[in-house]
């Protein structure tokens, strides 16, 4: 890595003692010698293991649940169903007043995705829990499912999630989050060229080294300690408090060292049910995803579809951009309404365009609920935007890097979501990339700066 | 049939934080009796090195070496509230909270030192090595060790501070979408060079040249580790990863690392990282959040390089050999 100190030197103090120093990480010796303690390194006498009975169907009504055979299985201590969960229908963003509550801790009457948790089995050993889970009999009436966002948005599509009553999240602005800046149709009308393209992605997995999980220990004083690898301690504590209808002071969360997260550990999935298990049995409970569960059950990055329409002038100026984004939330909201909204605030990327029109939709399908992942709401948008930029440059016969210089935002430029640009540095990044990659651009671009035009 | 070479560029920006939901983090700092400093947070270290960075921020602000600072993360009985480690907010939000707490603790420390040295606190400075000196008269000094002892056992003072960083929630305006989703933006530009085998559709990323602008590199070695790892993740996202290869069909999702493909050691691109620093106005020592941004520009850069190599556009991720071969076939039949 090279630090190029010549850029923005006038804005920086480089005489600090500790900041800017390449100090070795204090925790790395522990990590590389295997001595760092992760939550699962703890073992408690009498600890139970929790395994979920999961839906084999994408969408089905639950006619009946029979746990009698499973209860007789040696080693089984407790079996939990929806009726055991105090506040079974929840949504994590309710803490910031984003509703409605739309997801069940344990499925109640219906499953909406393949892999959804229906019954929790607590047993003396992992194996006993697994074997007993296989003995739970659930009678399903399979319902029509919808996997494709376009299909889900068509009239008459099966309703995925009754708590929404429609297959998209309803924002205060309507069926999508809108951004309107300038007059996009007038911009298109005056453009030399137009280009409309569609970009798509499929879900991807966070693939952390350490799988999601927690161990909950009753402290004997009506408090429960939850050792967890959540990325957000109080977020999880507060949500668990709501789900369990327990005051927050009964809960003590301990975490702090996590073997990778990438956004995959901000859904509050394992902790509430494990705490409930510990409360109802009076014993420590371990609920840790297998690698297969991490891959198949934990929220992936959402699949997205992005449609971009641009109006561009022969001289390289983009004069109008219309973006429609679709985020596949899967069966439940989790963080997806937020991600789709974050996307709306991100378009049209680091470029100054006078006329912008953005709609972003959060769509429900009978797929694994998606949620936060590194670059949440933005990554696929950046892919779409930057491939589109390449196509636009080639459309008008311009060098792709020079084309970006023409449109790059600078300090003071107004963004589409009506915030003036501050601290821009795109131009300097591109100048340095031009040098590093030996990709020459015209001298006038190398003379540009991100400081305000004319400054 | 041939191996064809191409290169592509992409440029991006990335928001730090998430104030569409309100974005608070708090920190507490206190001194032990022998002048070490404890930072208490409920922020989580995901492996990115938050504890180390918070230690450096606290040390810089108080004026002691980093190894005099211990960071305790993620215990809800002791750590004050943190929204969580996500949205590229850890360094920025928790760092600001730590600075505020450390400033308050530093002020008490200087007041105690002033009483011991019989000078005004405003006349004192730290040397960064564990001592407090009288400005302009460095022979008059006291160690922070002795200041802490005096505070605890003689003067009954708590060398401690409270820190809070809060970005009030932004509510998007319904019709225009006017909103303030974040405070500062990191930037990047990547040039990727690829080889595409037009017989097998296989893409090899030869080089990625990544330029990242991240406000300030608080610890350049740790910045490097994050940026190199993120760049690898971006390439993996571009060419390999999917839980649903036939999306929206749900079949064939991987269940382990044998089935869920990612680049192995033999697939690593030659990676060059260049870092620029334009300090953000509200960042801790100017830092922005590079954690997520660093995995984004490689994806379109690789896609554009594939087009440059073989003249087909793959607008659906991941850019698999199958998709490339199908596109080449469609191109040949046109």
mmCIF file of N, CA, C and O in Angstrom, chain A residues 1-2 4-5 11-13 17-20 23 25-26 96 178 180 200 202-203 205 223 231 252-253 255-258 296 301 328 338 342 346 367 374-375 379 386 390-391 409 411 415 417 419 424, chain B residues 11 13-14 18 45-47 51-52 56 60 66 74-77 85 169 176-177 179 185 187 216 218-219 224-225 233 237 242-244 247-248 254 260 273 275 277-278 291-292 296 313 315-317:
data_model
loop_
_atom_site.group_PDB
_atom_site.id
_atom_site.type_symbol
_atom_site.label_atom_id
_atom_site.label_comp_id
_atom_site.label_asym_id
_atom_site.label_seq_id
_atom_site.Cartn_x
_atom_site.Cartn_y
_atom_site.Cartn_z
ATOM 1 N N UNK A 1 0.833 -1.209 0.000
ATOM 2 C CA UNK A 1 0.000 0.000 0.000
ATOM 3 C C UNK A 1 0.865 1.255 0.000
ATOM 4 O O UNK A 1 1.881 1.304 0.686
ATOM 5 N N UNK A 2 0.463 2.220 -0.774
ATOM 6 C CA UNK A 2 1.168 3.500 -0.788
ATOM 7 C C UNK A 2 0.225 4.606 -0.340
ATOM 8 O O UNK A 2 -0.906 4.693 -0.805
ATOM 9 N N UNK A 4 -0.429 8.354 -0.649
ATOM 10 C CA UNK A 4 -0.012 9.492 -1.472
ATOM 11 C C UNK A 4 -0.344 10.782 -0.735
ATOM 12 O O UNK A 4 -1.487 11.241 -0.746
ATOM 13 N N UNK A 5 0.670 11.301 -0.069
ATOM 14 C CA UNK A 5 0.441 12.431 0.835
ATOM 15 C C UNK A 5 0.348 13.777 0.103
ATOM 16 O O UNK A 5 0.034 14.790 0.707
ATOM 17 N N UNK A 11 -5.033 20.218 3.949
ATOM 18 C CA UNK A 11 -6.207 19.996 4.803
ATOM 19 C C UNK A 11 -5.910 19.092 5.993
ATOM 20 O O UNK A 11 -6.807 18.707 6.723
ATOM 21 N N UNK A 12 -4.649 18.711 6.133
ATOM 22 C CA UNK A 12 -4.297 17.669 7.081
ATOM 23 C C UNK A 12 -3.199 18.094 8.022
ATOM 24 O O UNK A 12 -2.319 18.860 7.639
ATOM 25 N N UNK A 13 -3.223 17.560 9.258
ATOM 26 C CA UNK A 13 -2.082 17.673 10.157
ATOM 27 C C UNK A 13 -1.393 16.315 10.150
ATOM 28 O O UNK A 13 -2.021 15.301 10.437
ATOM 29 N N UNK A 17 1.062 11.728 17.096
ATOM 30 C CA UNK A 17 1.919 10.700 17.696
ATOM 31 C C UNK A 17 1.437 9.284 17.398
ATOM 32 O O UNK A 17 2.215 8.411 17.034
ATOM 33 N N UNK A 18 0.167 9.057 17.598
ATOM 34 C CA UNK A 18 -0.363 7.687 17.503
ATOM 35 C C UNK A 18 -1.180 7.483 16.235
ATOM 36 O O UNK A 18 -1.174 6.403 15.649
ATOM 37 N N UNK A 19 -1.903 8.527 15.835
ATOM 38 C CA UNK A 19 -2.708 8.452 14.617
ATOM 39 C C UNK A 19 -1.780 8.487 13.412
ATOM 40 O O UNK A 19 -0.867 9.317 13.348
ATOM 41 N N UNK A 20 -2.052 7.562 12.482
ATOM 42 C CA UNK A 20 -1.203 7.493 11.296
ATOM 43 C C UNK A 20 -0.027 6.549 11.461
ATOM 44 O O UNK A 20 0.761 6.368 10.543
ATOM 45 N N UNK A 23 0.737 0.772 13.998
ATOM 46 C CA UNK A 23 0.929 -0.053 15.198
ATOM 47 C C UNK A 23 0.369 -1.467 14.967
ATOM 48 O O UNK A 23 -0.697 -1.615 14.368
ATOM 49 N N UNK A 25 -1.707 -4.745 15.713
ATOM 50 C CA UNK A 25 -2.969 -4.939 16.429
ATOM 51 C C UNK A 25 -2.740 -5.690 17.717
ATOM 52 O O UNK A 25 -2.121 -6.744 17.731
ATOM 53 N N UNK A 26 -3.324 -5.186 18.789
ATOM 54 C CA UNK A 26 -3.095 -5.813 20.089
ATOM 55 C C UNK A 26 -3.715 -7.210 20.150
ATOM 56 O O UNK A 26 -3.239 -8.061 20.896
ATOM 57 N N UNK A 96 -36.574 1.706 15.540
ATOM 58 C CA UNK A 96 -36.531 3.055 14.974
ATOM 59 C C UNK A 96 -37.849 3.369 14.268
ATOM 60 O O UNK A 96 -37.888 4.077 13.262
ATOM 61 N N UNK A 178 -38.870 7.801 -3.260
ATOM 62 C CA UNK A 178 -38.675 8.623 -4.452
ATOM 63 C C UNK A 178 -37.641 9.705 -4.209
ATOM 64 O O UNK A 178 -37.587 10.289 -3.130
ATOM 65 N N UNK A 180 -36.614 13.186 -6.451
ATOM 66 C CA UNK A 180 -36.924 13.994 -7.633
ATOM 67 C C UNK A 180 -36.068 15.259 -7.602
ATOM 68 O O UNK A 180 -36.089 16.009 -6.628
ATOM 69 N N UNK A 200 -28.881 -6.861 -13.105
ATOM 70 C CA UNK A 200 -29.444 -7.765 -12.107
ATOM 71 C C UNK A 200 -28.355 -8.467 -11.318
ATOM 72 O O UNK A 200 -27.219 -8.605 -11.782
ATOM 73 N N UNK A 202 -27.861 -11.816 -8.187
ATOM 74 C CA UNK A 202 -28.485 -12.845 -7.357
ATOM 75 C C UNK A 202 -27.935 -12.697 -5.939
ATOM 76 O O UNK A 202 -26.948 -11.990 -5.733
ATOM 77 N N UNK A 203 -28.574 -13.349 -4.966
ATOM 78 C CA UNK A 203 -28.096 -13.177 -3.585
ATOM 79 C C UNK A 203 -26.689 -13.739 -3.412
ATOM 80 O O UNK A 203 -26.308 -14.671 -4.127
ATOM 81 N N UNK A 205 -23.695 -14.739 -0.160
ATOM 82 C CA UNK A 205 -23.563 -15.120 1.251
ATOM 83 C C UNK A 205 -22.415 -14.329 1.876
ATOM 84 O O UNK A 205 -21.428 -14.046 1.197
ATOM 85 N N UNK A 223 -31.688 -12.985 35.919
ATOM 86 C CA UNK A 223 -31.043 -12.359 34.761
ATOM 87 C C UNK A 223 -30.467 -13.450 33.864
ATOM 88 O O UNK A 223 -30.155 -14.544 34.319
ATOM 89 N N UNK A 231 -23.421 -8.233 15.693
ATOM 90 C CA UNK A 231 -22.682 -7.015 15.346
ATOM 91 C C UNK A 231 -23.219 -5.800 16.087
ATOM 92 O O UNK A 231 -22.668 -4.711 15.960
ATOM 93 N N UNK A 252 -28.304 -9.482 29.891
ATOM 94 C CA UNK A 252 -26.908 -9.036 29.898
ATOM 95 C C UNK A 252 -26.250 -9.652 28.672
ATOM 96 O O UNK A 252 -26.188 -10.881 28.548
ATOM 97 N N UNK A 253 -25.808 -8.829 27.755
ATOM 98 C CA UNK A 253 -25.195 -9.328 26.527
ATOM 99 C C UNK A 253 -23.684 -9.135 26.590
ATOM 100 O O UNK A 253 -23.199 -8.066 26.959
ATOM 101 N N UNK A 255 -20.283 -9.794 24.167
ATOM 102 C CA UNK A 255 -19.783 -10.155 22.840
ATOM 103 C C UNK A 255 -18.436 -9.529 22.650
ATOM 104 O O UNK A 255 -17.586 -9.581 23.532
ATOM 105 N N UNK A 256 -18.237 -8.930 21.514
ATOM 106 C CA UNK A 256 -17.069 -8.081 21.377
ATOM 107 C C UNK A 256 -16.021 -8.604 20.431
ATOM 108 O O UNK A 256 -15.324 -7.813 19.814
ATOM 109 N N UNK A 257 -15.871 -9.890 20.302
ATOM 110 C CA UNK A 257 -14.898 -10.417 19.350
ATOM 111 C C UNK A 257 -15.623 -11.374 18.427
ATOM 112 O O UNK A 257 -16.199 -12.359 18.877
ATOM 113 N N UNK A 258 -15.616 -11.041 17.152
ATOM 114 C CA UNK A 258 -16.438 -11.754 16.189
ATOM 115 C C UNK A 258 -15.574 -12.219 15.025
ATOM 116 O O UNK A 258 -14.738 -11.458 14.532
ATOM 117 N N UNK A 296 -27.653 -21.454 4.022
ATOM 118 C CA UNK A 296 -29.005 -21.601 3.487
ATOM 119 C C UNK A 296 -30.056 -20.778 4.247
ATOM 120 O O UNK A 296 -31.088 -20.440 3.679
ATOM 121 N N UNK A 301 -27.223 -11.245 0.936
ATOM 122 C CA UNK A 301 -27.428 -9.960 0.280
ATOM 123 C C UNK A 301 -28.637 -10.124 -0.634
ATOM 124 O O UNK A 301 -28.799 -11.155 -1.283
ATOM 125 N N UNK A 328 -34.993 -7.413 -3.605
ATOM 126 C CA UNK A 328 -35.757 -8.615 -3.242
ATOM 127 C C UNK A 328 -35.569 -8.885 -1.753
ATOM 128 O O UNK A 328 -34.554 -9.446 -1.344
ATOM 129 N N UNK A 338 -34.870 -0.455 4.678
ATOM 130 C CA UNK A 338 -33.820 0.532 4.896
ATOM 131 C C UNK A 338 -32.805 0.509 3.752
ATOM 132 O O UNK A 338 -32.375 1.556 3.257
ATOM 133 N N UNK A 342 -31.743 3.454 1.336
ATOM 134 C CA UNK A 342 -30.351 3.910 1.266
ATOM 135 C C UNK A 342 -29.914 3.999 -0.191
ATOM 136 O O UNK A 342 -29.194 4.920 -0.591
ATOM 137 N N UNK A 346 -28.368 7.132 -2.650
ATOM 138 C CA UNK A 346 -27.029 6.954 -3.238
ATOM 139 C C UNK A 346 -26.991 7.325 -4.718
ATOM 140 O O UNK A 346 -25.997 7.869 -5.205
ATOM 141 N N UNK A 367 -38.779 -15.995 -0.778
ATOM 142 C CA UNK A 367 -37.376 -16.378 -0.759
ATOM 143 C C UNK A 367 -36.813 -16.162 0.642
ATOM 144 O O UNK A 367 -37.429 -15.520 1.483
ATOM 145 N N UNK A 374 -22.271 -6.010 3.629
ATOM 146 C CA UNK A 374 -21.238 -5.046 3.216
ATOM 147 C C UNK A 374 -21.632 -4.326 1.917
ATOM 148 O O UNK A 374 -21.812 -4.957 0.883
ATOM 149 N N UNK A 375 -21.781 -3.025 2.014
ATOM 150 C CA UNK A 375 -22.204 -2.251 0.850
ATOM 151 C C UNK A 375 -23.705 -2.190 0.696
ATOM 152 O O UNK A 375 -24.225 -1.855 -0.369
ATOM 153 N N UNK A 379 -24.045 -1.586 -3.243
ATOM 154 C CA UNK A 379 -23.082 -2.358 -4.044
ATOM 155 C C UNK A 379 -23.594 -2.666 -5.451
ATOM 156 O O UNK A 379 -22.891 -2.440 -6.439
ATOM 157 N N UNK A 386 -21.760 1.980 -12.780
ATOM 158 C CA UNK A 386 -20.434 2.076 -13.393
ATOM 159 C C UNK A 386 -20.318 1.277 -14.685
ATOM 160 O O UNK A 386 -19.491 1.600 -15.544
ATOM 161 N N UNK A 390 -19.611 3.117 -18.445
ATOM 162 C CA UNK A 390 -18.758 2.573 -19.496
ATOM 163 C C UNK A 390 -19.506 2.539 -20.835
ATOM 164 O O UNK A 390 -18.967 2.900 -21.881
ATOM 165 N N UNK A 391 -20.750 2.108 -20.771
ATOM 166 C CA UNK A 391 -21.553 2.016 -22.001
ATOM 167 C C UNK A 391 -21.809 3.408 -22.581
ATOM 168 O O UNK A 391 -21.762 3.598 -23.803
ATOM 169 N N UNK A 409 -18.588 14.694 -9.382
ATOM 170 C CA UNK A 409 -19.044 15.760 -8.483
ATOM 171 C C UNK A 409 -17.855 16.444 -7.805
ATOM 172 O O UNK A 409 -16.791 15.871 -7.662
ATOM 173 N N UNK A 411 -16.918 19.721 -4.673
ATOM 174 C CA UNK A 411 -17.452 20.438 -3.501
ATOM 175 C C UNK A 411 -18.495 21.460 -3.945
ATOM 176 O O UNK A 411 -18.278 22.209 -4.901
ATOM 177 N N UNK A 415 -26.383 17.425 -4.787
ATOM 178 C CA UNK A 415 -26.718 16.040 -5.113
ATOM 179 C C UNK A 415 -28.219 15.917 -5.304
ATOM 180 O O UNK A 415 -28.989 16.793 -4.892
ATOM 181 N N UNK A 417 -30.373 14.115 -3.817
ATOM 182 C CA UNK A 417 -31.154 14.109 -2.580
ATOM 183 C C UNK A 417 -30.980 15.424 -1.802
ATOM 184 O O UNK A 417 -31.270 15.500 -0.623
ATOM 185 N N UNK A 419 -28.393 17.465 -0.938
ATOM 186 C CA UNK A 419 -27.326 17.783 0.000
ATOM 187 C C UNK A 419 -26.164 18.299 -0.830
ATOM 188 O O UNK A 419 -25.777 17.658 -1.814
ATOM 189 N N UNK A 424 -15.387 16.094 -1.408
ATOM 190 C CA UNK A 424 -15.292 15.228 -2.583
ATOM 191 C C UNK A 424 -13.831 14.894 -2.878
ATOM 192 O O UNK A 424 -12.927 15.681 -2.557
ATOM 193 N N UNK B 11 -15.462 4.033 -10.804
ATOM 194 C CA UNK B 11 -15.233 5.024 -9.750
ATOM 195 C C UNK B 11 -16.495 5.094 -8.896
ATOM 196 O O UNK B 11 -17.606 5.022 -9.417
ATOM 197 N N UNK B 13 -18.402 6.375 -4.855
ATOM 198 C CA UNK B 13 -18.322 7.004 -3.535
ATOM 199 C C UNK B 13 -19.115 6.138 -2.572
ATOM 200 O O UNK B 13 -19.853 5.247 -2.990
ATOM 201 N N UNK B 14 -18.918 6.375 -1.279
ATOM 202 C CA UNK B 14 -19.635 5.547 -0.307
ATOM 203 C C UNK B 14 -19.929 6.338 0.963
ATOM 204 O O UNK B 14 -19.041 6.993 1.509
ATOM 205 N N UNK B 18 -25.361 5.935 9.006
ATOM 206 C CA UNK B 18 -26.718 5.589 8.579
ATOM 207 C C UNK B 18 -27.747 6.446 9.281
ATOM 208 O O UNK B 18 -28.602 5.937 9.987
ATOM 209 N N UNK B 45 -16.075 -5.594 17.754
ATOM 210 C CA UNK B 45 -14.953 -5.759 16.832
ATOM 211 C C UNK B 45 -15.207 -7.001 15.986
ATOM 212 O O UNK B 45 -15.225 -8.122 16.489
ATOM 213 N N UNK B 46 -15.421 -6.786 14.696
ATOM 214 C CA UNK B 46 -15.758 -7.902 13.796
ATOM 215 C C UNK B 46 -14.529 -8.600 13.243
ATOM 216 O O UNK B 46 -14.641 -9.449 12.374
ATOM 217 N N UNK B 47 -13.382 -8.160 13.703
ATOM 218 C CA UNK B 47 -12.154 -8.663 13.106
ATOM 219 C C UNK B 47 -11.471 -7.590 12.280
ATOM 220 O O UNK B 47 -10.368 -7.794 11.784
ATOM 221 N N UNK B 51 -10.871 -2.445 18.173
ATOM 222 C CA UNK B 51 -10.255 -2.209 19.477
ATOM 223 C C UNK B 51 -8.924 -1.465 19.326
ATOM 224 O O UNK B 51 -8.619 -0.544 20.083
ATOM 225 N N UNK B 52 -8.153 -1.899 18.358
ATOM 226 C CA UNK B 52 -6.853 -1.252 18.143
ATOM 227 C C UNK B 52 -7.028 0.210 17.725
ATOM 228 O O UNK B 52 -6.331 1.101 18.223
ATOM 229 N N UNK B 56 -5.816 3.678 19.653
ATOM 230 C CA UNK B 56 -4.957 4.725 19.080
ATOM 231 C C UNK B 56 -5.623 6.093 19.163
ATOM 232 O O UNK B 56 -4.970 7.097 19.430
ATOM 233 N N UNK B 60 -3.997 9.085 21.328
ATOM 234 C CA UNK B 60 -3.649 10.353 20.680
ATOM 235 C C UNK B 60 -4.302 11.515 21.420
ATOM 236 O O UNK B 60 -3.680 12.556 21.673
ATOM 237 N N UNK B 66 -0.092 4.234 22.731
ATOM 238 C CA UNK B 66 -1.257 3.362 22.534
ATOM 239 C C UNK B 66 -1.266 2.181 23.498
ATOM 240 O O UNK B 66 -2.328 1.746 23.937
ATOM 241 N N UNK B 74 -18.230 -4.343 23.991
ATOM 242 C CA UNK B 74 -19.355 -5.245 23.871
ATOM 243 C C UNK B 74 -19.704 -6.012 25.137
ATOM 244 O O UNK B 74 -19.748 -7.236 25.161
ATOM 245 N N UNK B 75 -19.960 -5.300 26.181
ATOM 246 C CA UNK B 75 -20.604 -5.876 27.361
ATOM 247 C C UNK B 75 -21.680 -4.870 27.750
ATOM 248 O O UNK B 75 -21.375 -3.735 28.119
ATOM 249 N N UNK B 76 -22.934 -5.276 27.666
ATOM 250 C CA UNK B 76 -24.010 -4.301 27.859
ATOM 251 C C UNK B 76 -24.169 -3.883 29.322
ATOM 252 O O UNK B 76 -24.874 -2.918 29.602
ATOM 253 N N UNK B 77 -23.547 -4.603 30.250
ATOM 254 C CA UNK B 77 -23.600 -4.158 31.647
ATOM 255 C C UNK B 77 -22.647 -2.993 31.896
ATOM 256 O O UNK B 77 -22.843 -2.215 32.832
ATOM 257 N N UNK B 85 -21.970 -2.268 14.849
ATOM 258 C CA UNK B 85 -20.856 -2.200 13.911
ATOM 259 C C UNK B 85 -21.366 -2.581 12.532
ATOM 260 O O UNK B 85 -21.512 -3.749 12.201
ATOM 261 N N UNK B 169 -31.621 11.818 13.425
ATOM 262 C CA UNK B 169 -32.234 11.097 12.319
ATOM 263 C C UNK B 169 -32.709 12.043 11.224
ATOM 264 O O UNK B 169 -33.247 13.113 11.501
ATOM 265 N N UNK B 176 -39.846 14.816 -2.767
ATOM 266 C CA UNK B 176 -38.572 15.095 -3.446
ATOM 267 C C UNK B 176 -37.477 14.112 -3.050
ATOM 268 O O UNK B 176 -36.473 13.996 -3.750
ATOM 269 N N UNK B 177 -37.668 13.433 -1.916
ATOM 270 C CA UNK B 177 -36.604 12.548 -1.445
ATOM 271 C C UNK B 177 -35.434 13.300 -0.836
ATOM 272 O O UNK B 177 -34.378 12.720 -0.608
ATOM 273 N N UNK B 179 -32.964 14.305 1.674
ATOM 274 C CA UNK B 179 -32.582 13.596 2.900
ATOM 275 C C UNK B 179 -31.094 13.769 3.126
ATOM 276 O O UNK B 179 -30.348 14.164 2.238
ATOM 277 N N UNK B 185 -18.336 11.089 2.764
ATOM 278 C CA UNK B 185 -18.230 10.062 1.727
ATOM 279 C C UNK B 185 -16.773 9.697 1.483
ATOM 280 O O UNK B 185 -15.926 10.576 1.317
ATOM 281 N N UNK B 187 -14.159 7.609 -1.158
ATOM 282 C CA UNK B 187 -14.129 7.525 -2.625
ATOM 283 C C UNK B 187 -13.152 6.459 -3.088
ATOM 284 O O UNK B 187 -12.205 6.133 -2.374
ATOM 285 N N UNK B 216 -8.696 9.744 6.571
ATOM 286 C CA UNK B 216 -7.374 9.554 7.171
ATOM 287 C C UNK B 216 -7.147 8.072 7.403
ATOM 288 O O UNK B 216 -8.055 7.363 7.833
ATOM 289 N N UNK B 218 -5.891 5.958 9.870
ATOM 290 C CA UNK B 218 -5.534 6.085 11.288
ATOM 291 C C UNK B 218 -4.427 5.100 11.647
ATOM 292 O O UNK B 218 -3.590 5.385 12.488
ATOM 293 N N UNK B 219 -4.479 3.915 11.040
ATOM 294 C CA UNK B 219 -3.405 2.933 11.190
ATOM 295 C C UNK B 219 -3.175 2.329 9.808
ATOM 296 O O UNK B 219 -3.951 1.470 9.361
ATOM 297 N N UNK B 224 -4.540 -1.128 5.191
ATOM 298 C CA UNK B 224 -4.118 -1.982 4.076
ATOM 299 C C UNK B 224 -4.807 -3.349 4.152
ATOM 300 O O UNK B 224 -5.307 -3.859 3.152
ATOM 301 N N UNK B 225 -4.824 -3.927 5.357
ATOM 302 C CA UNK B 225 -5.430 -5.262 5.462
ATOM 303 C C UNK B 225 -6.901 -5.212 5.063
ATOM 304 O O UNK B 225 -7.409 -6.092 4.374
ATOM 305 N N UNK B 233 -12.798 -9.433 -1.956
ATOM 306 C CA UNK B 233 -14.236 -9.723 -1.855
ATOM 307 C C UNK B 233 -14.982 -9.165 -3.076
ATOM 308 O O UNK B 233 -15.926 -9.783 -3.571
ATOM 309 N N UNK B 237 -17.194 -11.288 -5.617
ATOM 310 C CA UNK B 237 -18.584 -10.930 -5.887
ATOM 311 C C UNK B 237 -18.816 -10.822 -7.395
ATOM 312 O O UNK B 237 -19.826 -11.291 -7.926
ATOM 313 N N UNK B 242 -22.573 -16.696 -5.552
ATOM 314 C CA UNK B 242 -24.027 -16.623 -5.617
ATOM 315 C C UNK B 242 -24.616 -17.749 -4.770
ATOM 316 O O UNK B 242 -24.104 -18.866 -4.784
ATOM 317 N N UNK B 243 -25.642 -17.423 -4.008
ATOM 318 C CA UNK B 243 -26.346 -18.485 -3.282
ATOM 319 C C UNK B 243 -27.430 -19.091 -4.158
ATOM 320 O O UNK B 243 -27.988 -20.119 -3.814
ATOM 321 N N UNK B 244 -27.745 -18.434 -5.251
ATOM 322 C CA UNK B 244 -28.808 -18.910 -6.143
ATOM 323 C C UNK B 244 -28.317 -18.765 -7.577
ATOM 324 O O UNK B 244 -28.615 -17.769 -8.242
ATOM 325 N N UNK B 247 -31.065 -17.810 -10.002
ATOM 326 C CA UNK B 247 -32.036 -16.851 -9.503
ATOM 327 C C UNK B 247 -32.952 -16.403 -10.644
ATOM 328 O O UNK B 247 -32.467 -16.097 -11.732
ATOM 329 N N UNK B 248 -34.280 -16.300 -10.467
ATOM 330 C CA UNK B 248 -34.992 -16.484 -9.194
ATOM 331 C C UNK B 248 -35.335 -17.929 -8.847
ATOM 332 O O UNK B 248 -35.979 -18.165 -7.825
ATOM 333 N N UNK B 254 -25.456 -23.293 -2.500
ATOM 334 C CA UNK B 254 -24.365 -24.005 -1.828
ATOM 335 C C UNK B 254 -24.675 -24.252 -0.361
ATOM 336 O O UNK B 254 -25.430 -23.499 0.261
ATOM 337 N N UNK B 260 -19.958 -23.377 -2.471
ATOM 338 C CA UNK B 260 -20.092 -21.927 -2.601
ATOM 339 C C UNK B 260 -18.740 -21.388 -3.046
ATOM 340 O O UNK B 260 -17.776 -21.369 -2.274
ATOM 341 N N UNK B 273 -2.618 -1.083 -3.928
ATOM 342 C CA UNK B 273 -3.488 -0.204 -3.136
ATOM 343 C C UNK B 273 -2.801 1.159 -2.967
ATOM 344 O O UNK B 273 -1.673 1.220 -2.499
ATOM 345 N N UNK B 275 -3.608 4.966 -1.292
ATOM 346 C CA UNK B 275 -4.545 5.646 -0.403
ATOM 347 C C UNK B 275 -4.312 7.155 -0.435
ATOM 348 O O UNK B 275 -3.188 7.621 -0.300
ATOM 349 N N UNK B 277 -5.819 10.859 1.285
ATOM 350 C CA UNK B 277 -6.465 11.283 2.528
ATOM 351 C C UNK B 277 -6.980 12.702 2.399
ATOM 352 O O UNK B 277 -6.195 13.648 2.380
ATOM 353 N N UNK B 278 -8.303 12.828 2.300
ATOM 354 C CA UNK B 278 -8.907 14.152 2.429
ATOM 355 C C UNK B 278 -9.743 14.118 3.714
ATOM 356 O O UNK B 278 -10.843 13.543 3.738
ATOM 357 N N UNK B 291 -14.771 0.699 5.243
ATOM 358 C CA UNK B 291 -14.994 -0.739 5.434
ATOM 359 C C UNK B 291 -15.799 -1.409 4.348
ATOM 360 O O UNK B 291 -15.521 -2.537 3.970
ATOM 361 N N UNK B 292 -16.827 -0.744 3.857
ATOM 362 C CA UNK B 292 -17.676 -1.372 2.844
ATOM 363 C C UNK B 292 -17.270 -0.930 1.446
ATOM 364 O O UNK B 292 -17.253 -1.722 0.501
ATOM 365 N N UNK B 296 -16.465 -2.504 -3.397
ATOM 366 C CA UNK B 296 -17.426 -2.181 -4.462
ATOM 367 C C UNK B 296 -16.851 -1.903 -5.856
ATOM 368 O O UNK B 296 -17.407 -2.384 -6.836
ATOM 369 N N UNK B 313 -21.371 -7.809 -23.036
ATOM 370 C CA UNK B 313 -21.767 -7.215 -21.755
ATOM 371 C C UNK B 313 -22.483 -8.265 -20.918
ATOM 372 O O UNK B 313 -23.451 -8.869 -21.374
ATOM 373 N N UNK B 315 -24.570 -8.174 -17.755
ATOM 374 C CA UNK B 315 -25.214 -7.213 -16.860
ATOM 375 C C UNK B 315 -25.865 -7.890 -15.658
ATOM 376 O O UNK B 315 -26.616 -7.264 -14.918
ATOM 377 N N UNK B 316 -25.603 -9.178 -15.503
ATOM 378 C CA UNK B 316 -26.137 -9.931 -14.370
ATOM 379 C C UNK B 316 -24.982 -10.533 -13.591
ATOM 380 O O UNK B 316 -24.105 -11.169 -14.170
ATOM 381 N N UNK B 317 -24.991 -10.302 -12.278
ATOM 382 C CA UNK B 317 -23.941 -10.859 -11.412
ATOM 383 C C UNK B 317 -24.347 -12.234 -10.898
ATOM 384 O O UNK B 317 -25.520 -12.448 -10.633
#
